[in-house]
PDB file of N, CA, C, O and CB in Angstrom:
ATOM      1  N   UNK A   1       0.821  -1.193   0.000  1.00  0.00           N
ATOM      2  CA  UNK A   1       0.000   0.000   0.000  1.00  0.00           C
ATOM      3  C   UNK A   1       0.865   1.258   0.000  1.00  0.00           C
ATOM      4  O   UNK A   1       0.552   2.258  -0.647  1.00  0.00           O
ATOM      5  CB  UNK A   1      -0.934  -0.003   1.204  1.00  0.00           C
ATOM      6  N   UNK A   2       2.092   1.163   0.835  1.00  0.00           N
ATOM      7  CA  UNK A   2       3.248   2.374   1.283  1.00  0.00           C
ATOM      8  C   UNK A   2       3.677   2.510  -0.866  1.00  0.00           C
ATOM      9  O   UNK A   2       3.923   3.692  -1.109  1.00  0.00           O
ATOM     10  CB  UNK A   2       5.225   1.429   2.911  1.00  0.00           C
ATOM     11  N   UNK A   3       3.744   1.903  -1.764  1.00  0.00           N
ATOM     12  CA  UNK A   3       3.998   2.025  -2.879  1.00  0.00           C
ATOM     13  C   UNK A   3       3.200   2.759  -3.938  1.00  0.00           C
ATOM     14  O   UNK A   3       3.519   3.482  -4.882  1.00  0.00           O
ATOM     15  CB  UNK A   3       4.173   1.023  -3.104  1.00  0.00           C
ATOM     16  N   UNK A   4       1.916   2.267  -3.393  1.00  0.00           N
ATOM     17  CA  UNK A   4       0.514   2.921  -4.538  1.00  0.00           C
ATOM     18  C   UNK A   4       0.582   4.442  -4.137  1.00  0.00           C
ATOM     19  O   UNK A   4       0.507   5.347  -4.968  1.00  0.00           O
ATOM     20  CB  UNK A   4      -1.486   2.188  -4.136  1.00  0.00           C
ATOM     21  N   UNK A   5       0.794   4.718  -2.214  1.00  0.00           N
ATOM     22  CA  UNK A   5       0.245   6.113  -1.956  1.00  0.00           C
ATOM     23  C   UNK A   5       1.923   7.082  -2.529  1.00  0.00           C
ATOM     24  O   UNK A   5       1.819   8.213  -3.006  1.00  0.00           O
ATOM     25  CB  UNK A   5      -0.363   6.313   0.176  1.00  0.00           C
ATOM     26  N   UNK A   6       3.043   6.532  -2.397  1.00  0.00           N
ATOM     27  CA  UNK A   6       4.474   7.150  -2.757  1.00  0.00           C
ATOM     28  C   UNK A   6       3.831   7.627  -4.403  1.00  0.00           C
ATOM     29  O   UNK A   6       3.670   8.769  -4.832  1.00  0.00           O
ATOM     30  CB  UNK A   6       6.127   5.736  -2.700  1.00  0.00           C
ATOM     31  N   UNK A   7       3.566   6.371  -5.058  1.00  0.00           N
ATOM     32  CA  UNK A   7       3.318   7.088  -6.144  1.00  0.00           C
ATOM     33  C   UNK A   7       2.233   7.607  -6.790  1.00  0.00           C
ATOM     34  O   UNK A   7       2.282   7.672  -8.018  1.00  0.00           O
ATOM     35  CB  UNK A   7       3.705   6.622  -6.791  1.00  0.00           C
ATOM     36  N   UNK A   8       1.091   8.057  -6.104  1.00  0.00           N
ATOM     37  CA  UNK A   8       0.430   8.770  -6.372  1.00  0.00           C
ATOM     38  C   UNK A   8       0.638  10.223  -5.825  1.00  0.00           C
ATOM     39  O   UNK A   8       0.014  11.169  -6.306  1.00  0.00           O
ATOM     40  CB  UNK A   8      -0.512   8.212  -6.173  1.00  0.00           C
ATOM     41  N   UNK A   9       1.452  10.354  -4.898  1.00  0.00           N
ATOM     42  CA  UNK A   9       2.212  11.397  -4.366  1.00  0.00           C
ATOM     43  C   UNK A   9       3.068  12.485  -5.348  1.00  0.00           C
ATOM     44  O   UNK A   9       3.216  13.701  -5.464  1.00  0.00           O
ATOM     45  CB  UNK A   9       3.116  10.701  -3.494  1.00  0.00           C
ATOM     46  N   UNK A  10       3.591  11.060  -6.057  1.00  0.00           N
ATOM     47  CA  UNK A  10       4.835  11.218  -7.298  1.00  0.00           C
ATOM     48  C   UNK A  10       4.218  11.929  -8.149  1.00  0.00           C
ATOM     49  O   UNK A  10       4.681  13.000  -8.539  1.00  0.00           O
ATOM     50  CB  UNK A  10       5.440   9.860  -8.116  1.00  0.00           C
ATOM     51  N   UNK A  11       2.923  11.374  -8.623  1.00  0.00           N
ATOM     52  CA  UNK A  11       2.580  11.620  -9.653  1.00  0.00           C
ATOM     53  C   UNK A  11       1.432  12.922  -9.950  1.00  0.00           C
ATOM     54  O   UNK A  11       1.095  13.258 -11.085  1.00  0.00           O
ATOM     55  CB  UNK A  11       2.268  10.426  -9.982  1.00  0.00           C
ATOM     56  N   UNK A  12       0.916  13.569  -8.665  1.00  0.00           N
ATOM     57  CA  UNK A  12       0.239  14.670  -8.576  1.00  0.00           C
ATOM     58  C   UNK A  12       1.345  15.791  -8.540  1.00  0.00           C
ATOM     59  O   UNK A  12       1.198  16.825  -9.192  1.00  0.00           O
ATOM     60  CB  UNK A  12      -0.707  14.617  -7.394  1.00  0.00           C
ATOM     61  N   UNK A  13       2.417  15.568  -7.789  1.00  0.00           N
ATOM     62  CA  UNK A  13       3.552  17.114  -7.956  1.00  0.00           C
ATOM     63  C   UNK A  13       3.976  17.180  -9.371  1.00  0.00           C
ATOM     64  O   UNK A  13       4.195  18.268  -9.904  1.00  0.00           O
ATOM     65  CB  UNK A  13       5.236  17.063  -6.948  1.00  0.00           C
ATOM     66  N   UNK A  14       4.136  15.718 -10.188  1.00  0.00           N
ATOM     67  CA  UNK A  14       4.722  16.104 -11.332  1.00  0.00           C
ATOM     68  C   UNK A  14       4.020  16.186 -12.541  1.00  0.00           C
ATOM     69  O   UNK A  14       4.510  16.338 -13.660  1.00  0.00           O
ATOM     70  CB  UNK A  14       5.652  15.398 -11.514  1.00  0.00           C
ATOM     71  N   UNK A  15       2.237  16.020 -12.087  1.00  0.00           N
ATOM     72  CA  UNK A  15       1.581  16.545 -12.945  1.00  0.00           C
ATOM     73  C   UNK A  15       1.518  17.926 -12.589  1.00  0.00           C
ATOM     74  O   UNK A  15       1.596  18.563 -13.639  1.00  0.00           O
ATOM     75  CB  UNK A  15       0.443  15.929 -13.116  1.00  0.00           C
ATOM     76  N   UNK A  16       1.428  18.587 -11.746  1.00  0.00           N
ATOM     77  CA  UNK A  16       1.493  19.967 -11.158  1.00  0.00           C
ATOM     78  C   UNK A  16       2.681  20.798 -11.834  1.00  0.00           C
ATOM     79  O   UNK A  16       2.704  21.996 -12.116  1.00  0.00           O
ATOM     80  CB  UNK A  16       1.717  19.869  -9.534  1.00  0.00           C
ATOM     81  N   UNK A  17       3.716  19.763 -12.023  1.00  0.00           N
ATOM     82  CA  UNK A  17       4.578  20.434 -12.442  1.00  0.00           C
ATOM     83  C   UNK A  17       4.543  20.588 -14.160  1.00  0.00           C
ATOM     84  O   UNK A  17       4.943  21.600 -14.734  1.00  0.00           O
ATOM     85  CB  UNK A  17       5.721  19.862 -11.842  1.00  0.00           C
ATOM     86  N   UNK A  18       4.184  19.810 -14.612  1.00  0.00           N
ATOM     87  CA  UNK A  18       3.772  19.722 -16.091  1.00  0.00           C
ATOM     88  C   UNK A  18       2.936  21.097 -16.489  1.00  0.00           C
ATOM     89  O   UNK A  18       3.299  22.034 -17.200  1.00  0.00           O
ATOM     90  CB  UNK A  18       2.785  18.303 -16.344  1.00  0.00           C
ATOM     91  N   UNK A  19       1.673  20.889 -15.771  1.00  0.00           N
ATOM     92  CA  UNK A  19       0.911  21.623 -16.166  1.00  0.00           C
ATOM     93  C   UNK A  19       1.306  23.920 -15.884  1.00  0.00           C
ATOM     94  O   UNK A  19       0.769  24.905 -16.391  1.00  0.00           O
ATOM     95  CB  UNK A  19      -0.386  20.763 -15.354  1.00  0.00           C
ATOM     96  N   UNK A  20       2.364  23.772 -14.940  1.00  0.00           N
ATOM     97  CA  UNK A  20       3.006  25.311 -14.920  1.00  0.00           C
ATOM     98  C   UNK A  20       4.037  25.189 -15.847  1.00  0.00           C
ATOM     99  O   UNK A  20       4.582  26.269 -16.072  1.00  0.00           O
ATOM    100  CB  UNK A  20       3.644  25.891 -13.437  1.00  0.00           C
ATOM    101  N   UNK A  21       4.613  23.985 -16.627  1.00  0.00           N
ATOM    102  CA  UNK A  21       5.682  24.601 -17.306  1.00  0.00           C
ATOM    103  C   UNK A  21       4.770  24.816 -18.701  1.00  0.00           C
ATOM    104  O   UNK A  21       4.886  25.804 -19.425  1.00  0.00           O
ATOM    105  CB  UNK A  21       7.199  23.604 -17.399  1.00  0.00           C
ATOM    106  N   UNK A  22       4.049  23.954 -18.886  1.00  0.00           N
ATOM    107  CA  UNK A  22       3.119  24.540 -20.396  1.00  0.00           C
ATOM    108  C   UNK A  22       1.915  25.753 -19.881  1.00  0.00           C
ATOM    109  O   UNK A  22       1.116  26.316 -20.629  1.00  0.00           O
ATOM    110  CB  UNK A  22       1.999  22.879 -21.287  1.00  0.00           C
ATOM    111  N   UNK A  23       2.021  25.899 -18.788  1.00  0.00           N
ATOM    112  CA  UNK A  23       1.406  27.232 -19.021  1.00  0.00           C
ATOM    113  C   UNK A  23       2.241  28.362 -19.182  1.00  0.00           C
ATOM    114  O   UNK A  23       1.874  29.347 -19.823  1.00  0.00           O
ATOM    115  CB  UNK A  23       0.577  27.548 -18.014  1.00  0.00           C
ATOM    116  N   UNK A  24       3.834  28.232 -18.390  1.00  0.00           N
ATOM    117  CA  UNK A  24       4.660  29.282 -18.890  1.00  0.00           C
ATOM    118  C   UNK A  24       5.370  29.071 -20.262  1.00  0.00           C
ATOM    119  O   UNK A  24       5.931  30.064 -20.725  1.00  0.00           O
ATOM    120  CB  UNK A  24       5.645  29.538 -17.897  1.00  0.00           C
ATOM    121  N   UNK A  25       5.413  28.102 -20.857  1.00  0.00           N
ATOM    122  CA  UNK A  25       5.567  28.127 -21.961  1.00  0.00           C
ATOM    123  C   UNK A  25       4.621  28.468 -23.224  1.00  0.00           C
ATOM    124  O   UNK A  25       5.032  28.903 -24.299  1.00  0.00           O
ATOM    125  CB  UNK A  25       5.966  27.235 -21.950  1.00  0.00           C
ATOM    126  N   UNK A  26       3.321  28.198 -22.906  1.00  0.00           N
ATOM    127  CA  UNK A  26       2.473  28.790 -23.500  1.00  0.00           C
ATOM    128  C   UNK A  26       2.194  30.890 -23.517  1.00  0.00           C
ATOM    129  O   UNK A  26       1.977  31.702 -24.416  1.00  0.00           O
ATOM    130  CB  UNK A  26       1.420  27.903 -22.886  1.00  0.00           C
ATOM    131  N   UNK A  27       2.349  30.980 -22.155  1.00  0.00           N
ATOM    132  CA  UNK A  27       1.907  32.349 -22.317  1.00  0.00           C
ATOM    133  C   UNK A  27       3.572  33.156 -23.478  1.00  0.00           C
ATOM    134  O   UNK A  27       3.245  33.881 -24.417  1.00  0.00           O
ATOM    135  CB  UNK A  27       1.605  33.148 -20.244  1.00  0.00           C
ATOM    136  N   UNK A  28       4.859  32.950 -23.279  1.00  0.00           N
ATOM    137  CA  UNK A  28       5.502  32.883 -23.847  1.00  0.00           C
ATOM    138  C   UNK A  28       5.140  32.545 -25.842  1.00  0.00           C
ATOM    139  O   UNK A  28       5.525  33.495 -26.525  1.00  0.00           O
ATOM    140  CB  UNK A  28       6.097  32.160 -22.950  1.00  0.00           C
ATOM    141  N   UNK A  29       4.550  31.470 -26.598  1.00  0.00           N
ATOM    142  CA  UNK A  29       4.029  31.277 -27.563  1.00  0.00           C
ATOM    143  C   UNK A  29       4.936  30.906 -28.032  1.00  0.00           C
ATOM    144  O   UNK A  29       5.165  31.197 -29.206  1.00  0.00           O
ATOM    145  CB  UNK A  29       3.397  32.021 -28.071  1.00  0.00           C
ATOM    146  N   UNK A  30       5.794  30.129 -27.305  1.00  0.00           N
ATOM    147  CA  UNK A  30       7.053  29.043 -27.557  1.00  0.00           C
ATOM    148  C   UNK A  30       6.635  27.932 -27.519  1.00  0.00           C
ATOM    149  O   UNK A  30       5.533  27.782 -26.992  1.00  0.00           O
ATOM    150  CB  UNK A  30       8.182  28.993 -26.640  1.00  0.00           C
ATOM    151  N   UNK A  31       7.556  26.389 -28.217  1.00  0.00           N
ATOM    152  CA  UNK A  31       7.139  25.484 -27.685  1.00  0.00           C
ATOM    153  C   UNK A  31       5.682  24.816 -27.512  1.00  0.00           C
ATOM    154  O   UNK A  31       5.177  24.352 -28.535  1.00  0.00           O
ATOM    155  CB  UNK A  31       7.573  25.740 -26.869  1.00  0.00           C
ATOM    156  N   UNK A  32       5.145  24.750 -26.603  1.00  0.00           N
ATOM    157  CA  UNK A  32       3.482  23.816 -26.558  1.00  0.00           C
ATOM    158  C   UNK A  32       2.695  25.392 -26.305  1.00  0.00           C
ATOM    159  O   UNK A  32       3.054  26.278 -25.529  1.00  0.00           O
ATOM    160  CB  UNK A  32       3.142  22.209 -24.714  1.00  0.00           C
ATOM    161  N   UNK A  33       1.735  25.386 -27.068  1.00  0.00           N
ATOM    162  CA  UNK A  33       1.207  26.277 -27.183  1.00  0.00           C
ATOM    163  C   UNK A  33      -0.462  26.014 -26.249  1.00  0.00           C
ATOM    164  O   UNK A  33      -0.312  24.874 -25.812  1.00  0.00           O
ATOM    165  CB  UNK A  33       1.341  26.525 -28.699  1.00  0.00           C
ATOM    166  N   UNK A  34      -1.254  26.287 -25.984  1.00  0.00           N
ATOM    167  CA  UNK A  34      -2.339  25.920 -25.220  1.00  0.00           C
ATOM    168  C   UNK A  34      -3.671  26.997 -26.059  1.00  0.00           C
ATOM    169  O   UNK A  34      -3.997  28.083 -25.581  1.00  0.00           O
ATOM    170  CB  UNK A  34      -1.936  26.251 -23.367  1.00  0.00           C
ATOM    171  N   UNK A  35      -4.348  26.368 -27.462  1.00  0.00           N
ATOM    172  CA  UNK A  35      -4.915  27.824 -27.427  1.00  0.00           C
ATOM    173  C   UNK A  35      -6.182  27.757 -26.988  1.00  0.00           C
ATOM    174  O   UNK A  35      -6.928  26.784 -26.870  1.00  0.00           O
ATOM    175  CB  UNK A  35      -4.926  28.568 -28.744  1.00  0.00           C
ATOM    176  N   UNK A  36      -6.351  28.936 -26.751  1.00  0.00           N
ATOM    177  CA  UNK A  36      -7.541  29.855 -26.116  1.00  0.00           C
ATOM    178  C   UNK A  36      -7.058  30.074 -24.639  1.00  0.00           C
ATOM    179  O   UNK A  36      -7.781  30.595 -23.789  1.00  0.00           O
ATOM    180  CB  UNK A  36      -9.188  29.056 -26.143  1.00  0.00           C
ATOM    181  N   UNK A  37      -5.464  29.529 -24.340  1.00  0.00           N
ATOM    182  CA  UNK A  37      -5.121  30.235 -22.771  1.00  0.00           C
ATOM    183  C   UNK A  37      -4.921  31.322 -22.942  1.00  0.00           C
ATOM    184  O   UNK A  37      -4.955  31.959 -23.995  1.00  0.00           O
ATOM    185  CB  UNK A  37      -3.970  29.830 -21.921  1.00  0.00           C
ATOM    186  N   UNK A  38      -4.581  31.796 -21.428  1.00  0.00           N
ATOM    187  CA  UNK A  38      -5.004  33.291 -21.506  1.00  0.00           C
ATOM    188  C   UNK A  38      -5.947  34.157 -20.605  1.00  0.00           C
ATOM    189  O   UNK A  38      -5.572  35.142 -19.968  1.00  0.00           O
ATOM    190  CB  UNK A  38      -5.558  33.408 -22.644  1.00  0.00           C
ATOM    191  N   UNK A  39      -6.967  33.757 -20.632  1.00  0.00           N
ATOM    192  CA  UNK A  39      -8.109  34.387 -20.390  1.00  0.00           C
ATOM    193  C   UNK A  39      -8.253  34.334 -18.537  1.00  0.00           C
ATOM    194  O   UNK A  39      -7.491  33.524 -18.010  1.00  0.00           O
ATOM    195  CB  UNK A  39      -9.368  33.559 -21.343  1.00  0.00           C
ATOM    196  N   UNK A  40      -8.951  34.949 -17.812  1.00  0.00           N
ATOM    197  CA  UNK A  40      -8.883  34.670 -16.217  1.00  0.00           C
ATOM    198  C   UNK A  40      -9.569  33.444 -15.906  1.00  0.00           C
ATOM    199  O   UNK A  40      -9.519  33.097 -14.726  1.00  0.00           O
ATOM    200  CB  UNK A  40      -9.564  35.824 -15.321  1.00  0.00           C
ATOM    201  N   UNK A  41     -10.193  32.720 -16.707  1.00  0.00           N
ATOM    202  CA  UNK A  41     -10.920  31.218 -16.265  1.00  0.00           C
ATOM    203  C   UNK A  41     -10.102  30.196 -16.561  1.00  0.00           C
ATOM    204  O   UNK A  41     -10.174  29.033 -16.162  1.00  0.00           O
ATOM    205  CB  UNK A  41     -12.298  30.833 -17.003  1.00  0.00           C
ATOM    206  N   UNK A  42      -9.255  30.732 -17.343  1.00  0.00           N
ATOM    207  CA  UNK A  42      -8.083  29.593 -17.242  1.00  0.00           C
ATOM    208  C   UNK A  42      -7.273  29.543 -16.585  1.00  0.00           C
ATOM    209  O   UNK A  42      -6.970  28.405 -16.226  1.00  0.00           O
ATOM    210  CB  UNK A  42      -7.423  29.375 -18.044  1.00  0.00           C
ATOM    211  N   UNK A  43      -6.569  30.530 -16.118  1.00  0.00           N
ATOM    212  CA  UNK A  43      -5.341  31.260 -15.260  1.00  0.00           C
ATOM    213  C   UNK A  43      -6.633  30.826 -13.804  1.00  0.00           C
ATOM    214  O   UNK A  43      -5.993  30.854 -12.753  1.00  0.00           O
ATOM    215  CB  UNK A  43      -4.781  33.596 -15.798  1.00  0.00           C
ATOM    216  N   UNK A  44      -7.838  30.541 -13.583  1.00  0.00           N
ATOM    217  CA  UNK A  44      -8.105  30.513 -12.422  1.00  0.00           C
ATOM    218  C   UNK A  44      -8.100  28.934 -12.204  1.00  0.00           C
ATOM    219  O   UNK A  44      -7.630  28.287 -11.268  1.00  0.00           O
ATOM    220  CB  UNK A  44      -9.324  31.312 -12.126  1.00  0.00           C
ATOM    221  N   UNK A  45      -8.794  28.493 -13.404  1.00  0.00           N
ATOM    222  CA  UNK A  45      -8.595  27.005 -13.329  1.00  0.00           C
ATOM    223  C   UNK A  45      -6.711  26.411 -13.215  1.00  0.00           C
ATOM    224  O   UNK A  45      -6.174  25.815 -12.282  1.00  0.00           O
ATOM    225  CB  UNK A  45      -9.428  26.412 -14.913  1.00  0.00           C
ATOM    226  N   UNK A  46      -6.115  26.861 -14.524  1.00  0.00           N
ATOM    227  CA  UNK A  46      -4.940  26.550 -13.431  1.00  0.00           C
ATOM    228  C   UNK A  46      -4.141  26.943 -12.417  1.00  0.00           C
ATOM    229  O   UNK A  46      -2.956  26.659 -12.242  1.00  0.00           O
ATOM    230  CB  UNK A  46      -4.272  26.346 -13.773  1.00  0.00           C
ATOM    231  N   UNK A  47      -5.016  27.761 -11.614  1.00  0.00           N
ATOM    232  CA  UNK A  47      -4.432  27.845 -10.123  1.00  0.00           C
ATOM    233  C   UNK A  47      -4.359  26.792  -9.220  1.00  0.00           C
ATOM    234  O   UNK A  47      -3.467  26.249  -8.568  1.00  0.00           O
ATOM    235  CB  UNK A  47      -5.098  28.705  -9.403  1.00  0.00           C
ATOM    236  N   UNK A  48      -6.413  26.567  -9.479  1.00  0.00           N
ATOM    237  CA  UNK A  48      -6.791  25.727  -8.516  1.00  0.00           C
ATOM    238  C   UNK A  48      -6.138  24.800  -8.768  1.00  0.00           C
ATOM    239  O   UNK A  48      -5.472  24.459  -7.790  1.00  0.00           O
ATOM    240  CB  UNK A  48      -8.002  25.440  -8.356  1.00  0.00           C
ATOM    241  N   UNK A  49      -5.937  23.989  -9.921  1.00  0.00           N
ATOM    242  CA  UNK A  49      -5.624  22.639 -10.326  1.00  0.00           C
ATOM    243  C   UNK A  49      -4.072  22.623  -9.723  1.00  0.00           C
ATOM    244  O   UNK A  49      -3.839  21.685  -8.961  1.00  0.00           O
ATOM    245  CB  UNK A  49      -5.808  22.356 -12.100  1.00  0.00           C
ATOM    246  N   UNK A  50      -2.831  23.689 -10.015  1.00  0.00           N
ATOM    247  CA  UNK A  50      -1.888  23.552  -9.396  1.00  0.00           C
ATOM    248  C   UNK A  50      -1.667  23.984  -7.524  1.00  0.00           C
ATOM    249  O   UNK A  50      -0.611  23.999  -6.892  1.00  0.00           O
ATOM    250  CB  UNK A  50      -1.167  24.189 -10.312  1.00  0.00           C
ATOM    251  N   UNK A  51      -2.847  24.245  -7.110  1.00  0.00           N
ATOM    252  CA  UNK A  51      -3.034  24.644  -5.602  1.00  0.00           C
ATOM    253  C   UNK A  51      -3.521  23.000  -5.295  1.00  0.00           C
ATOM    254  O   UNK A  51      -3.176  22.479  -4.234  1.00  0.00           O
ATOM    255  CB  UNK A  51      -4.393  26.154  -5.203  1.00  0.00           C
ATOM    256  N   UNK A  52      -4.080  22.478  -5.977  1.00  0.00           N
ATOM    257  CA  UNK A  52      -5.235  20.660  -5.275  1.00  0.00           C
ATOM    258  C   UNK A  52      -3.892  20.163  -5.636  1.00  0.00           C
ATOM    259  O   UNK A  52      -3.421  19.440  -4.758  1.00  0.00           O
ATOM    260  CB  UNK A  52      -7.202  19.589  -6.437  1.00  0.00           C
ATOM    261  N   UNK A  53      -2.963  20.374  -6.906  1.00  0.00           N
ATOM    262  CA  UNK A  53      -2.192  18.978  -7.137  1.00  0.00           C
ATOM    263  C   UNK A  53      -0.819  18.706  -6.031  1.00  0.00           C
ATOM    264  O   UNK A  53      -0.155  17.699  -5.786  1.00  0.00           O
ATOM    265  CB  UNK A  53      -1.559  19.014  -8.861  1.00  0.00           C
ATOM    266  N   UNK A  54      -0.770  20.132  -5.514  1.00  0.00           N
ATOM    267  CA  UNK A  54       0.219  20.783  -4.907  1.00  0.00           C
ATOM    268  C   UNK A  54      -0.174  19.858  -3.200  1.00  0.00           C
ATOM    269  O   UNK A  54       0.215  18.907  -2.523  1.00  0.00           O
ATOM    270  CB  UNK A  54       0.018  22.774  -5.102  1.00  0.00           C
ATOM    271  N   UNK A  55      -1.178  20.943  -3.209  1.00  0.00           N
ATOM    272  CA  UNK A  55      -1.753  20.932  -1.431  1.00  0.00           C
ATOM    273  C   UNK A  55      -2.007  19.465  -0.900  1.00  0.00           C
ATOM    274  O   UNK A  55      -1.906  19.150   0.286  1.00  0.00           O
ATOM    275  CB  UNK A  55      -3.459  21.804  -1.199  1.00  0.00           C
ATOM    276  N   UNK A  56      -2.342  18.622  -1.910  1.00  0.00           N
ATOM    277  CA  UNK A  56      -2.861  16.915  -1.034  1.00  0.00           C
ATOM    278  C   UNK A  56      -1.578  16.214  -0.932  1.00  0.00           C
ATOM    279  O   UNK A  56      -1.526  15.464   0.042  1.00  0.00           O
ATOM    280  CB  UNK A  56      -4.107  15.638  -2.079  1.00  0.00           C
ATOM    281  N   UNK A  57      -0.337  16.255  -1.799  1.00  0.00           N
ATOM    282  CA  UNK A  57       0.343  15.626  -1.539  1.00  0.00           C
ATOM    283  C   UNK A  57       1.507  16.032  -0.438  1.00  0.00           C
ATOM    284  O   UNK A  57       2.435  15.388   0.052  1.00  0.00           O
ATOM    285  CB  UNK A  57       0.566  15.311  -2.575  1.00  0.00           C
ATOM    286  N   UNK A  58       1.059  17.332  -0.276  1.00  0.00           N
ATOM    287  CA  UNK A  58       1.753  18.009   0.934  1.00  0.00           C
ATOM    288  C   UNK A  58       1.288  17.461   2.139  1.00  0.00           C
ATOM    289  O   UNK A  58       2.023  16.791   2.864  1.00  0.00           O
ATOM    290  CB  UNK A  58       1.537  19.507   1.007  1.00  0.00           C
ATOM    291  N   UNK A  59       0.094  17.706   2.406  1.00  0.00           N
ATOM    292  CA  UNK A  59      -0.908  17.166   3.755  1.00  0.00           C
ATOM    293  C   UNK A  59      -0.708  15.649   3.769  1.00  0.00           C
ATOM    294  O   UNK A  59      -0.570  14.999   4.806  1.00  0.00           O
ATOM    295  CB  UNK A  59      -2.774  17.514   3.566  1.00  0.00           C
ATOM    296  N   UNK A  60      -0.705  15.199   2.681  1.00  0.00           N
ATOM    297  CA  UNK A  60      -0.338  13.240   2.626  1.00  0.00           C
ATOM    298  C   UNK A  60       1.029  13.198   3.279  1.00  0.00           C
ATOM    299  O   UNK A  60       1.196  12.454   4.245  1.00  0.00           O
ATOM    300  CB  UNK A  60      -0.122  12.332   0.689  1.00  0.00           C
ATOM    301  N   UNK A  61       1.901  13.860   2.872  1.00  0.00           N
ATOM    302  CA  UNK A  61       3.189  13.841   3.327  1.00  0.00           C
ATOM    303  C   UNK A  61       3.607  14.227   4.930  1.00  0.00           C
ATOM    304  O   UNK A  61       4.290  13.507   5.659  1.00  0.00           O
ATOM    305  CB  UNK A  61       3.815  14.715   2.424  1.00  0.00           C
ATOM    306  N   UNK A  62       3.154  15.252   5.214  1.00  0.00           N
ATOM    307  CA  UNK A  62       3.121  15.680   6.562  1.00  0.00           C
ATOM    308  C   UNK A  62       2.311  14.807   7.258  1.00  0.00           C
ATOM    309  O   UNK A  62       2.675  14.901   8.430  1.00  0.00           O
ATOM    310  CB  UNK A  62       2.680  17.019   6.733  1.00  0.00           C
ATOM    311  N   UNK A  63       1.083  13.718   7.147  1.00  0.00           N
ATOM    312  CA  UNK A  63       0.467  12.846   7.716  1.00  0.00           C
ATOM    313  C   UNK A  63       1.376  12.071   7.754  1.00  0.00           C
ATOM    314  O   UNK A  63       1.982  11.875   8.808  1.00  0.00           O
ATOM    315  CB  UNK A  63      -0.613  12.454   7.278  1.00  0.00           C
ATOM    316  N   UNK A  64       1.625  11.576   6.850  1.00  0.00           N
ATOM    317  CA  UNK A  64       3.163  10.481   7.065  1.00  0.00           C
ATOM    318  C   UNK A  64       4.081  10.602   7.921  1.00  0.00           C
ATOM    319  O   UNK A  64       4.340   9.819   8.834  1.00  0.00           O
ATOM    320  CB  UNK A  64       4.102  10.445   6.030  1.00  0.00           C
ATOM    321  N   UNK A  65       4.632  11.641   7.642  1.00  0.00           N
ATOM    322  CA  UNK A  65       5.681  12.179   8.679  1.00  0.00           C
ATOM    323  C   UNK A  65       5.275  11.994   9.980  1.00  0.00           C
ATOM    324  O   UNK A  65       5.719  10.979  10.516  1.00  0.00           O
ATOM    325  CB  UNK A  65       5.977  13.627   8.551  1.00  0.00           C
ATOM    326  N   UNK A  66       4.537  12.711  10.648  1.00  0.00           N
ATOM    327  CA  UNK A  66       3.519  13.112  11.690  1.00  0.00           C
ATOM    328  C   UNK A  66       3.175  11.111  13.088  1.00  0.00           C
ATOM    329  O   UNK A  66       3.296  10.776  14.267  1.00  0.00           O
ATOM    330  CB  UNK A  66       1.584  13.802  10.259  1.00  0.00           C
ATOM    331  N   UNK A  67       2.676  10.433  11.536  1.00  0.00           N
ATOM    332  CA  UNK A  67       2.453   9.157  12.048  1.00  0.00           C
ATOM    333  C   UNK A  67       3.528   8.014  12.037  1.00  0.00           C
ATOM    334  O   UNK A  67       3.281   6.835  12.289  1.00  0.00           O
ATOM    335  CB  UNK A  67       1.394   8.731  11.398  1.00  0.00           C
ATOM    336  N   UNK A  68       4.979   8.623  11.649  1.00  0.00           N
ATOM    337  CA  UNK A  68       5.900   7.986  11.798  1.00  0.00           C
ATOM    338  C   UNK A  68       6.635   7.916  13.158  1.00  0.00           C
ATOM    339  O   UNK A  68       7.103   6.991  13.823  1.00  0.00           O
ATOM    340  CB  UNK A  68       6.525   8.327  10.911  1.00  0.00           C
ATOM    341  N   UNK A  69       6.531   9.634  13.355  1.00  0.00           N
ATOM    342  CA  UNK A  69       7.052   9.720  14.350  1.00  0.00           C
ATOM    343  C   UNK A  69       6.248   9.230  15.910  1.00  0.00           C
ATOM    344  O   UNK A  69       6.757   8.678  16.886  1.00  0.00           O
ATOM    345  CB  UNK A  69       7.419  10.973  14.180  1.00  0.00           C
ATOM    346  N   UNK A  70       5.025   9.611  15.715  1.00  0.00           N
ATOM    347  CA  UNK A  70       4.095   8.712  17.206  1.00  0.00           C
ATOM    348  C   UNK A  70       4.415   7.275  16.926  1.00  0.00           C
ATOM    349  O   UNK A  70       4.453   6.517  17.895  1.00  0.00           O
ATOM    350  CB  UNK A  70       1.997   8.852  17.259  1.00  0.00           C
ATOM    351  N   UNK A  71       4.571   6.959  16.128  1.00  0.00           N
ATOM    352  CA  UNK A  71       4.652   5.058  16.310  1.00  0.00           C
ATOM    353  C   UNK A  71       5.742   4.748  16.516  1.00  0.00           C
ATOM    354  O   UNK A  71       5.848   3.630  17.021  1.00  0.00           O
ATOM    355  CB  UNK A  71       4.304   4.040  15.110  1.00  0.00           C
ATOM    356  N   UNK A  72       7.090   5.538  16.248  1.00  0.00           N
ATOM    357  CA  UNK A  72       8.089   5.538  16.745  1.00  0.00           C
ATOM    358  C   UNK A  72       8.804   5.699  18.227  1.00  0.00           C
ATOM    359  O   UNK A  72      10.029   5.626  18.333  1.00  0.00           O
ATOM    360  CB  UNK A  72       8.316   6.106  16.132  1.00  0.00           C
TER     361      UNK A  72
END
């Protein structure tokens, strides 16, 4: 189970991270382009999306931490 939650951990920061480098590469009009970004419903949607992909695996992590150390 300690394997499925590591990498779903893995895999929300580095979709998080995906999704800010094509948005700074997009607003730029380099590289991967995103069209119709731009606009404040997108820039709000990818906030949230990089604030959720960001924030759960933080709180997952600090739970971990947290319950390592009491059982220890």
């Amino acid at each position: 189970m300690n394997l499925l939650r590591d990498g779903a951990i893995g895999l929300s920061v580095g979709i998080s991270a995906h999704l800010i480098w094509d948005a700074l590469l997009s607003s730029t009009r380099r590289g991967f382009y995103i069209h119709g970004f731009g606009g404040s419903l997108s820039w709000l949607w990818l906030l949230g999306n990089l604030i959720g992909g960001l924030a759960v695996p933080l709180l997952l992590a600090t739970q971990i931490h947290r319950s390592n150390h009491t059982s220890a």
